[in-house]
Structures are given as C-alpha cells and as structure tokens.
Coordinates of C-alpha atoms and ligand atoms in Angstrom, one line a residue:
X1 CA 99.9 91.9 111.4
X2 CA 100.4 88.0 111.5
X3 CA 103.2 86.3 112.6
X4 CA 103.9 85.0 108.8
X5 CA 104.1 87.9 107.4
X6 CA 107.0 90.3 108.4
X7 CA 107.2 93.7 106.1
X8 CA 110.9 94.1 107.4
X9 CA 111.9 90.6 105.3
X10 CA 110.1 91.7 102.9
X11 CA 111.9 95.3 102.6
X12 CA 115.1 93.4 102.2
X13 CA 114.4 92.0 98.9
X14 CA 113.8 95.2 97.8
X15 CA 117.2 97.0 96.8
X16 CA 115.2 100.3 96.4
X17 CA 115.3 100.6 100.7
X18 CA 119.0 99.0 100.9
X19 CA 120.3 102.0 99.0
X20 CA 117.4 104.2 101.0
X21 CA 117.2 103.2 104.3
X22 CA 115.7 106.0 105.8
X23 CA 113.0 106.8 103.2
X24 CA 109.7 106.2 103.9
X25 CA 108.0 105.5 100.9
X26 CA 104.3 106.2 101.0
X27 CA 103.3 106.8 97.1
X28 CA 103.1 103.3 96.0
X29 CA 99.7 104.0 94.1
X30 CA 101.7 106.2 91.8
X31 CA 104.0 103.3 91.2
X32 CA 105.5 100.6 93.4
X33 CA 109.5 100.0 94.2
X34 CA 110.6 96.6 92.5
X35 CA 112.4 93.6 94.1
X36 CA 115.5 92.0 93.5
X37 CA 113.7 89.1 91.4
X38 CA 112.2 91.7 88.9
X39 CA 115.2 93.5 87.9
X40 CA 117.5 90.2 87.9
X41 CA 114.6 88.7 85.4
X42 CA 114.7 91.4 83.0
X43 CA 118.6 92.0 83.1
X44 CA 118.9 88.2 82.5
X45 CA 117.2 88.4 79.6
X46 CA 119.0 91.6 78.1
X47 CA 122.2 89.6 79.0
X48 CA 121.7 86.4 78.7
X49 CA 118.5 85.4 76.4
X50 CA 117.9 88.6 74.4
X51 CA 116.3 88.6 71.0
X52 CA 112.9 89.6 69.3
X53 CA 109.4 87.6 69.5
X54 CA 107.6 86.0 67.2
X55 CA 109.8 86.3 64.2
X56 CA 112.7 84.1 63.8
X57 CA 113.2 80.8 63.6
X58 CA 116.2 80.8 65.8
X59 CA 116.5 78.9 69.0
X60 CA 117.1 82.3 71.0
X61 CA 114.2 84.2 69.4
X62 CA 112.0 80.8 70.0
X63 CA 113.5 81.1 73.7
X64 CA 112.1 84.3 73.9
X65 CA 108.7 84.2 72.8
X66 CA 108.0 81.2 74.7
X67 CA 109.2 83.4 77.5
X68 CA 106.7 86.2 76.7
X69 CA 104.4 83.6 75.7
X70 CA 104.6 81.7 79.5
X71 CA 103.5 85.1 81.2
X72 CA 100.5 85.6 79.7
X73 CA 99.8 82.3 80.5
X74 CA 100.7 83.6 84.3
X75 CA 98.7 86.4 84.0
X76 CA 95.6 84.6 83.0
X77 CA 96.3 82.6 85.8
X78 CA 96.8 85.2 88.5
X79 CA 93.4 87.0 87.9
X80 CA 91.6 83.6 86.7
X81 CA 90.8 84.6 83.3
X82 CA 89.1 81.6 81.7
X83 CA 92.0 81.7 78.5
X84 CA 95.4 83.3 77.6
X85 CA 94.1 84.4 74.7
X86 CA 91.5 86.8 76.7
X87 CA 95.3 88.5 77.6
X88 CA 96.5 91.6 75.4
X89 CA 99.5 93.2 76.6
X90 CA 99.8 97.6 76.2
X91 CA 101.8 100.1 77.4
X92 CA 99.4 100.1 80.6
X93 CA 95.8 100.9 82.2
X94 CA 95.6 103.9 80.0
X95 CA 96.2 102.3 77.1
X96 CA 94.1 99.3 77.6
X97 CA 90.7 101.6 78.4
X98 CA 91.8 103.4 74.8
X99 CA 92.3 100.3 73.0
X100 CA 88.4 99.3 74.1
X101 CA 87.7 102.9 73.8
X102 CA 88.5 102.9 70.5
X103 CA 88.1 99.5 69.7
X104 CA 84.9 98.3 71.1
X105 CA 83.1 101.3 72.3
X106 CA 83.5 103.2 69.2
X107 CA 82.6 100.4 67.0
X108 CA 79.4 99.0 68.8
X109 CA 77.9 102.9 70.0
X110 CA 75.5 104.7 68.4
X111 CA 73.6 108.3 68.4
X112 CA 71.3 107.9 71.4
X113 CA 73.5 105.4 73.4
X114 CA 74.3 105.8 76.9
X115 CA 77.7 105.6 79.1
X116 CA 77.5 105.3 82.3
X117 CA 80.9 106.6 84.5
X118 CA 81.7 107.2 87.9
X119 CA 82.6 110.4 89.5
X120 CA 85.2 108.8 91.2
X121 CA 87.2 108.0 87.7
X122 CA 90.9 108.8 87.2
X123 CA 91.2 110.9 83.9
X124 CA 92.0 107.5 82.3
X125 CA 88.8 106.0 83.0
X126 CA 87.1 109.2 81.8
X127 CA 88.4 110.9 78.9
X128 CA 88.9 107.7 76.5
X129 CA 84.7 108.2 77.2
X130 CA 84.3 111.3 76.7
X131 CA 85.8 111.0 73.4
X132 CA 83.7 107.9 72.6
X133 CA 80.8 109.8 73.7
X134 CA 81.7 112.4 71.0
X135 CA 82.6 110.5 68.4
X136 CA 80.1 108.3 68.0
X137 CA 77.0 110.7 69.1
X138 CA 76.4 108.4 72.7
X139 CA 75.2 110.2 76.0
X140 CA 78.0 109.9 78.9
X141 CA 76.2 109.7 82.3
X142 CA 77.8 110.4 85.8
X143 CA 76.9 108.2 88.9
X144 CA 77.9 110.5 91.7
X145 CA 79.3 109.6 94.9
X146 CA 77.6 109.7 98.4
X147 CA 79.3 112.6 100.8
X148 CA 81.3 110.2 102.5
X149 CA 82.8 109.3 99.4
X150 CA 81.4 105.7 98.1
X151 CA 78.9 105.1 95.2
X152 CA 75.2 104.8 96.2
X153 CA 73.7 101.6 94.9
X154 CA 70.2 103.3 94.3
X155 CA 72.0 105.3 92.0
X156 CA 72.7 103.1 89.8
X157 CA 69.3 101.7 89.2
X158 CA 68.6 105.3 88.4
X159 CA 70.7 105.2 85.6
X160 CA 70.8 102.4 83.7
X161 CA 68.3 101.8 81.3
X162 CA 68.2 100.0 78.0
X163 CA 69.8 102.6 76.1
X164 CA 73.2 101.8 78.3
X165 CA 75.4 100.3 76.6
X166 CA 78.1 100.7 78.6
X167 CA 79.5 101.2 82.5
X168 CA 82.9 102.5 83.4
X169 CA 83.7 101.9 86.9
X170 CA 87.4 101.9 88.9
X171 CA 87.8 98.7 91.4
X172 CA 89.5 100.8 93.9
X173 CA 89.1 104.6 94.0
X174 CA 93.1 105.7 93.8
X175 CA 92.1 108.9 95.7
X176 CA 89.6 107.6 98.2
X177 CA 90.9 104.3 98.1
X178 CA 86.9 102.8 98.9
X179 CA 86.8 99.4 96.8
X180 CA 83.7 99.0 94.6
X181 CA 81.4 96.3 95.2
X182 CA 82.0 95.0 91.3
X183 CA 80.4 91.5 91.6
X184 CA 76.4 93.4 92.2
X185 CA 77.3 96.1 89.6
X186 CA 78.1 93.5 86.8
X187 CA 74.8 91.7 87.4
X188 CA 73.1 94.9 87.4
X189 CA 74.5 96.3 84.4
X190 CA 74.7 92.4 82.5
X191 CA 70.7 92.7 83.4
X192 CA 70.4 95.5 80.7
X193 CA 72.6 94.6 78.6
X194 CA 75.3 97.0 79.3
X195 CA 78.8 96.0 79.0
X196 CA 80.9 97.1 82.3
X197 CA 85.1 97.7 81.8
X198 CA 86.9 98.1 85.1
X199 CA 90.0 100.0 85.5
X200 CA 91.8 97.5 88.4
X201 CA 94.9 99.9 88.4
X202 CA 94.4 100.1 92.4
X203 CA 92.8 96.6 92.9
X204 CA 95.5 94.2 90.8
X205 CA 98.2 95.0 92.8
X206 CA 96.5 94.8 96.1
X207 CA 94.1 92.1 96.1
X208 CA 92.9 88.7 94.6
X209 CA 91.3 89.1 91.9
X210 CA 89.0 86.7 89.6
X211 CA 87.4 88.3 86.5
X212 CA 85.2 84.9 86.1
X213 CA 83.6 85.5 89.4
X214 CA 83.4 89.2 88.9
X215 CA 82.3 89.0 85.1
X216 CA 83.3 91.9 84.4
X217 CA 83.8 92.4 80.2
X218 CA 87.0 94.2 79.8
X219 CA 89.8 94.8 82.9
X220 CA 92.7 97.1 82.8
X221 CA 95.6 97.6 85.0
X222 CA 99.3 98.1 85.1
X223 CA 102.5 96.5 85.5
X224 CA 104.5 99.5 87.6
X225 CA 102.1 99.6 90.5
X226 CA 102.5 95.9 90.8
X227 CA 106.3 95.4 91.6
X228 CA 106.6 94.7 87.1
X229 CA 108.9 97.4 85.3
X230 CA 107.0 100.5 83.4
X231 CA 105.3 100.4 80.4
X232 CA 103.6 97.4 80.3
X233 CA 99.9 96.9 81.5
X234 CA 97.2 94.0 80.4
X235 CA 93.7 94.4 79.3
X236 CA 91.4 91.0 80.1
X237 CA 88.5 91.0 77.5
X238 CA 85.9 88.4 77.0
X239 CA 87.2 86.2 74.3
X240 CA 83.7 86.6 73.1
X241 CA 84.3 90.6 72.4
X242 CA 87.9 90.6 70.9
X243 CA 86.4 88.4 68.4
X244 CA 84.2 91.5 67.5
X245 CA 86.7 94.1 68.3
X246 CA 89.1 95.7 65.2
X247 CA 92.9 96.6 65.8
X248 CA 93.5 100.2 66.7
X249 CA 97.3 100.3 66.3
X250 CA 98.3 98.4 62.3
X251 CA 101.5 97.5 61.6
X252 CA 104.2 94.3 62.2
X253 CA 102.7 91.6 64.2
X254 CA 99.4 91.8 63.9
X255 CA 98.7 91.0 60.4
X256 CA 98.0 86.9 58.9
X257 CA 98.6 88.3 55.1
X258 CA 99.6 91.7 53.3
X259 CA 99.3 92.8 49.7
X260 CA 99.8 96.2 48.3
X261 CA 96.4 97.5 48.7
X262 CA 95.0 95.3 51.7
X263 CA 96.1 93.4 54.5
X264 CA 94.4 90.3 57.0
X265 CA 94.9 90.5 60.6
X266 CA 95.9 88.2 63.3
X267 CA 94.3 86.2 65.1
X268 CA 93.8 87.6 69.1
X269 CA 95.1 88.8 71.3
X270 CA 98.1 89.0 69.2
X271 CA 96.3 91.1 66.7
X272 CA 96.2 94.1 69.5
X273 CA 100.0 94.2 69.9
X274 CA 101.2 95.6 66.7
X275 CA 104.8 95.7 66.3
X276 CA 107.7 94.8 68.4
X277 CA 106.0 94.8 72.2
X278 CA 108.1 95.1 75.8
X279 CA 109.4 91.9 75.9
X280 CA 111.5 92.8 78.6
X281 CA 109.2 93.9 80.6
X282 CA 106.5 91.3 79.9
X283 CA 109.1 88.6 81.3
X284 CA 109.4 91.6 84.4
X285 CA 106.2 90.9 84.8
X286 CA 106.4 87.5 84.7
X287 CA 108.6 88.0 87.8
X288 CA 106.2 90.0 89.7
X289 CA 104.1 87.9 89.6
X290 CA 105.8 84.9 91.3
X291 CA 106.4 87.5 93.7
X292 CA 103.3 88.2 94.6
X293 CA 102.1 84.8 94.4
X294 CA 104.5 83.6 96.5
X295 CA 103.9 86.6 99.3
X296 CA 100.1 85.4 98.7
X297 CA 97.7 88.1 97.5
X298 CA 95.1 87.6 100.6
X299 CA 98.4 88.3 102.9
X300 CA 98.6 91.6 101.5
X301 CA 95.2 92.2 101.8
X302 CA 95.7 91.8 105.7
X303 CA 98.5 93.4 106.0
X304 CA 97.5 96.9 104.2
X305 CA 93.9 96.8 105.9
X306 CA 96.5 96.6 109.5
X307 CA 98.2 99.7 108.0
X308 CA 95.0 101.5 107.0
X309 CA 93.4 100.7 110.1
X310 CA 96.3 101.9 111.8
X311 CA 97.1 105.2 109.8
X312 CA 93.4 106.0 110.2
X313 CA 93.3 105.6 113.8
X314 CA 96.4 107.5 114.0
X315 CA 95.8 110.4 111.7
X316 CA 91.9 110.5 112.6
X317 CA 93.6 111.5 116.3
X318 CA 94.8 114.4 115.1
X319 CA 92.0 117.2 115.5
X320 CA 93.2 119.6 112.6
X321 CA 93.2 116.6 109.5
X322 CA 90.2 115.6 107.6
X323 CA 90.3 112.1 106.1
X324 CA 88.7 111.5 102.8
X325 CA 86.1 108.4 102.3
X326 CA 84.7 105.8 104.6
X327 CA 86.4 105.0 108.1
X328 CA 84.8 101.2 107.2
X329 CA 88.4 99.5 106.1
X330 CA 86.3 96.6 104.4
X331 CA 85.2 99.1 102.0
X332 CA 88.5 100.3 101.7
X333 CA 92.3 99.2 100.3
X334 CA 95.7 100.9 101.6
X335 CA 95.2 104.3 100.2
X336 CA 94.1 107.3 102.6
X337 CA 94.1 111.1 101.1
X338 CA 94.1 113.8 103.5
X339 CA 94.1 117.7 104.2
X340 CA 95.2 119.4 107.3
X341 CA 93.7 122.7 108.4
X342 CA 95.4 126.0 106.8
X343 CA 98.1 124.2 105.5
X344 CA 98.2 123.8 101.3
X345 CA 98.8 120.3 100.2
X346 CA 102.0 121.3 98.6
X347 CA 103.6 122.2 101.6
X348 CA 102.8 118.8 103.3
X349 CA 104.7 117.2 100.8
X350 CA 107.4 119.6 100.9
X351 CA 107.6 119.5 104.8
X352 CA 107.6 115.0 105.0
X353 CA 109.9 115.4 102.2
X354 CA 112.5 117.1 103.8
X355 CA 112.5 114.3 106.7
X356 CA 112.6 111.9 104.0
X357 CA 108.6 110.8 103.6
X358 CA 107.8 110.0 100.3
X359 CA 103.6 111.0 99.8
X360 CA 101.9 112.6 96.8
X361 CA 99.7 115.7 97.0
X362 CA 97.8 117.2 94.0
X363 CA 94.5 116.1 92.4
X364 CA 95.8 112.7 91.7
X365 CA 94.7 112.7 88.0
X366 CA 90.9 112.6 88.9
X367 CA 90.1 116.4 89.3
X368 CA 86.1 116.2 89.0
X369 CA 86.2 113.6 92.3
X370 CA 89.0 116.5 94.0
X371 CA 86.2 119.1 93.0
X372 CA 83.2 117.2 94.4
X373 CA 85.2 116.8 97.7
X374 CA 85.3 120.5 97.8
X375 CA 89.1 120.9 97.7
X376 CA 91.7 121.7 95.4
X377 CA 94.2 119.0 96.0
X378 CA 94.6 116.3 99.0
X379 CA 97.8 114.9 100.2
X380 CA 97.5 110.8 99.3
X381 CA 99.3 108.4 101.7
X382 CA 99.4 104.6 100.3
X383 CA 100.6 101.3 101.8
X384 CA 101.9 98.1 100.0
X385 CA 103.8 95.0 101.4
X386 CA 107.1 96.4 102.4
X387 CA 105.5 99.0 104.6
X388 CA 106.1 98.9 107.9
X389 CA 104.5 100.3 111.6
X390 CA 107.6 102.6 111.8
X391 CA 106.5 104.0 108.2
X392 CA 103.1 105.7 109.6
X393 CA 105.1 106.4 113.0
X394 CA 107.2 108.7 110.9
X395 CA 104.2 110.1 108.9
X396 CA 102.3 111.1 111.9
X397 CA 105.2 112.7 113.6
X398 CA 106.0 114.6 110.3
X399 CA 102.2 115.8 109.8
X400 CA 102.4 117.1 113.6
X401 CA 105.5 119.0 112.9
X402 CA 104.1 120.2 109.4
X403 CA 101.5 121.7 111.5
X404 CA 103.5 123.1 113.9
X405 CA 105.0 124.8 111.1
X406 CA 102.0 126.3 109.7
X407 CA 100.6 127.4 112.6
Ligands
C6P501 N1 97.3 106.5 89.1 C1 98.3 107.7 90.9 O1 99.2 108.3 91.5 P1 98.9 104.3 84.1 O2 99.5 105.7 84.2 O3 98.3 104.0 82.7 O4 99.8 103.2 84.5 O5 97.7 104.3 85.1 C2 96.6 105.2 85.1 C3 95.7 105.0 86.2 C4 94.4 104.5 85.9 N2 93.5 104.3 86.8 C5 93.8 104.5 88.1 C6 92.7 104.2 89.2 C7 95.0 104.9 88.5 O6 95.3 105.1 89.8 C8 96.0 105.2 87.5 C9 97.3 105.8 87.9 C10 98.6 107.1 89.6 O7 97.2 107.6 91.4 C11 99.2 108.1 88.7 S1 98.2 109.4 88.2

C-alpha cells in the first residue's frame, strides 16, 4: 500500500462505516457504499436546485440541465470518449447492452450472422444476445474459457470469421475477476469487421479506462458500483453508430417534431433518453466522479491488486479453499470467488455474516461460467478503496471458524 494512499481516511468519508463500524464490507461488485460528497450532491439538488431538464425556460430548470448537461461532459472525460455526445445515460449496464441489443444489433443482423460471447458473461451480457440471435435469425457463438479460468487467445481466431458481426465480451469477469486483454480483441475483431460492445460493469469502477485507446464500439457500465446513486448507468457508442442506431424507448424528450400520425426524433444521445431521466442521480454521478478522480484511478488500481494479492496469499494458505481464476494479479482486479471443502456457499455467508462480514455467495448472475467451473455457487469476496488489511484479517479468521464449524 503506498504511503499516499490510506483506506482508513478514506473510510471516513464514507458515512456507510461511521454508522457501521464493525462491518466488513466485502460485496462491493454487487454495489459500492457512497461517500459523503455523493449524497450531499444529490440532496442539494432535491433541496436547493430542484426542477426538470430540458423543458423550461426558467432559470432553475436551465440550472438544472446545465447541471446534467456538465456530467456527461465528465463522464466523457473520465473514460476519454472522444465527444459528449457519444454519452447516453440508462438505468444502468443492463440497460445499455439492451438499448444496443435492440437498437443496433437487431437493426444491422441478419439470418446467417454470427455473435460471438464469452462464457464468462453476466446474464446481462448474454441474454439481450440471445434474444438478438433469435430475433433476427443470427448464430450466437461461445468462446470458452481455459481451466484456469481466462479466455484463450487462439480461440478467438477460431471463431471469428466474416460472418461475425459482432463480439460481446466483459472487461473484468465479476465472478473470476481475470481482466480481459480488450485492446488485442478489438483489433482482432475490427480486422473482420465485427463490432465488439464491452460490458465495463467490473472495470469502470476500478480502473482507468480510455475507450479511444481501447476502440472498443459500444461500453456499458453502472453508476452504483462506482460510489454514484442506483439507477443510472452510461453506454459510450461510436458517434459514428448512434447516427445509424433508432430509439428503442419513444416518448417526451426524444422527439424534434410530433403530428398526429408521425413524429421526428432528436438528435443523439438525447434521442436515447426518452422522457424525464435521473437527474438526481446523473448530478450523483457527477459527484462520484470527482471522487474518484481526485482518489486517482491508478491508486486504486494499486491498492486493490495489494488487497488481492494479499487475500490470495492468505486464503490460498488455507488447505481446504479452492480459489477460482488465475493466481497472476496482473490478469486480475479486486474480485476473488471461492469454495471451501464440504461447506455449501450459503452457509459461508451465513457464518461471516453473523461476525458482521458482508460477502456474496450464489451464482453471481452468470450461471453457465458457475457451471463450467463445475460448482453450483461460489462465495465472491471483492475489494474497493475503503478496504482495509484488517478487512481480509477478519475474513480469514471467519472462513477458519466457518470451517471449524462444518467439520
Ligand atoms: N453484477 C454482481 O454482484 P446492473 O445490475 O445493470 O447495474 O449490472 C449488471 C451487471 C453487468 N455486468 C457485470 C459484469 C456485472 O457484474 C453486473 C452486476 C452484480 O456481480 C449484481 S448481479
């Protein structure tokens, strides 16, 4: 951990572990605790600025949508986009794969197409294909993982072929946590053709990211894994494919002129945010951002490869758990899933929980990778800023006594 960067000040701009001082919070892949600065932004606007966006010509509603406006400036700026416009604001990472799902995909795919998808996908990254595939007659094909858990690059230049059209590939693995090496998979799929979207649920948060560098076409991700409020989440898109792409929601907003019998719409992005968005939680964002800007993005980095390298050192000592994925923490961000021997996943959880150890269990919402690993559900451990030494301290002493309890 280096000297500049000290979880324990961070924890205290957190109110989350004021109120919870004992807790050990270990599921921030699910969804991270906010600080101070998020929930005073959005409170300040509910109590001080409030009012709708783009609609009236009152100084408060200007206020307002200047306000929105300035974050998707922020965002563009936080994962380099090239413009704001290449900024839509959803609901989150499983909205934005629908929206090109539905908007894109199911537009520019035809009988005989291909798609290719990892078998490491959360269920968002993988049914929104499915569909696709279906509705519009195109093939969906699955670029399996190696045993220890990462995607084989030979693979790949098995699969793709002139008929993909395109690749649907997570950044960072939210079960395995292994980061994908996006900048070689681009170029490969860019040398067929193939348009690649990234679901960068697990990477945003975690990690500097810079979709000009990676050139990637579409990026998704969410606000509530990234210190921002829920229900918000950003899809980046090529400026160059929103200009192709139809709405998928209709309604207020998003139209330039309506008659009786047929409407115009909007220019983008705004004319993939029909009706009245989350302002609040846009401007939340906004917040989170600073946040994380400020903490720096490559500090974090450091810090949660310490705490992986740690927790994997530490847990890997105990003869009766199995990790899951590569012990390489290059390859890999500040998630680590688990099992221990004879003891159901459930009752981890159940067991940490009652000595106030916060980790999630289940299949994680990706159940073909949970399959392929060969289990029914893995207990997930995952590390942001404000954890702390003392956090995996507590987590190995509560996985020895879980098994002491089992056995
Ligand atoms: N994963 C987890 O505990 P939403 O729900 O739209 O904000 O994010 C969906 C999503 C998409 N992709 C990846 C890689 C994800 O990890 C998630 C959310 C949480 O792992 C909840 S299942």
């Amino acid at each position: 951990m280096s000297v500049s960067f000290d979880p324990k000040t961070i924890k205290k701009d957190f109110p989350f572990f004021t109120n919870r001082p004992n807790l050990v919070y270990l599921d921030s892949a699910a969804s991270s605790q906010k600080p101070q600065m998020v929930t005073d932004a959005i409170t300040d606007f509910y109590t001080k600025d409030y009012a709708n966006i783009h609609r009236g010509i009152y100084d408060l509603s200007e206020k307002a949508t200047a306000q929105y406006e300035e974050v998707r400036g922020k965002v563009k700026d936080f994962i380099k986009a090239r413009s704001p416009k290449e900024i839509i604001f959803t609901s989150g990472t499983t909205e934005s794969i629908n929206l090109v799902a539905q908007s894109y995909a199911r537009k520019h795919l035809k009988n005989g197409d291909e798609i290719i998808v990892t078998a490491m996908e959360h269920h968002a990254n993988l049914v929104p294909w499915q569909v696709v595939a279906k509705q519009t007659g195109a093939k969906l094909r699955i670029w399996d993982i190696t045993d220890d858990g990462t995607l084989d690059s030979k693979e790949l230049n098995k699969l793709l072929n002139r008929q993909t059209k395109l690749l649907a590939i997570t950044h960072v693995s939210n079960v395995l946590g292994v980061i994908n090496d996006l900048k070689w998979i681009t170029q490969k799929a860019h040398a067929v053709n193939a348009k690649v979207i990234v679901d960068a649920a697990q990477s945003v948060p975690h990690m500097g990211i810079d979709v000009e560098y990676l050139d990637c076409d579409f990026l998704a991700f969410s606000t509530h894994k990234m210190l921002g409020p829920t229900g918000v989440g950003v899809l980046y898109a090529k400026e160059r494919h929103l200009e192709e792409m139809d709405p998928w929601l209709y309604g207020g907003d998003m139209i330039r002129e309506v008659t009786l019998t047929k409407s115009t719409w909007n220019d983008a992005p705004w004319r993939f945010e029909a009706g009245t968005p989350n302002i609040a939680g846009v401007i939340g964002l906004g917040a989170a951002i600073d946040y994380l800007k400020n903490i720096g993005m490559n500090n974090i980095r450091t810090h949660e490869q310490y705490l992986i390298q740690k927790a994997i050192e530490s847990l890997g000592s105990l003869p009766y758990i199995t990790i899951y994925g590569p012990k390489d923490i290059q390859k890999r961000s500040g998630v680590l899933s688990f099992s221990i021997d004879g003891v159901h996943p459930h009752d981890i959880a159940q067991i940490l929980d009652e000595d106030e150890i916060a980790i999630r269990v289940g299949h994680h919402c990706a159940m073909p990778l949970t399959k392929r690993l060969g289990v029914a559900a893995t207990a997930r451990a995952s590390f942001y800023l404000y954890n702390t030494d003392e956090d995996i301290e507590r987590l190995v002493n509560g996985l020895e006594k879980v098994y002491k309890v089992f056995t």
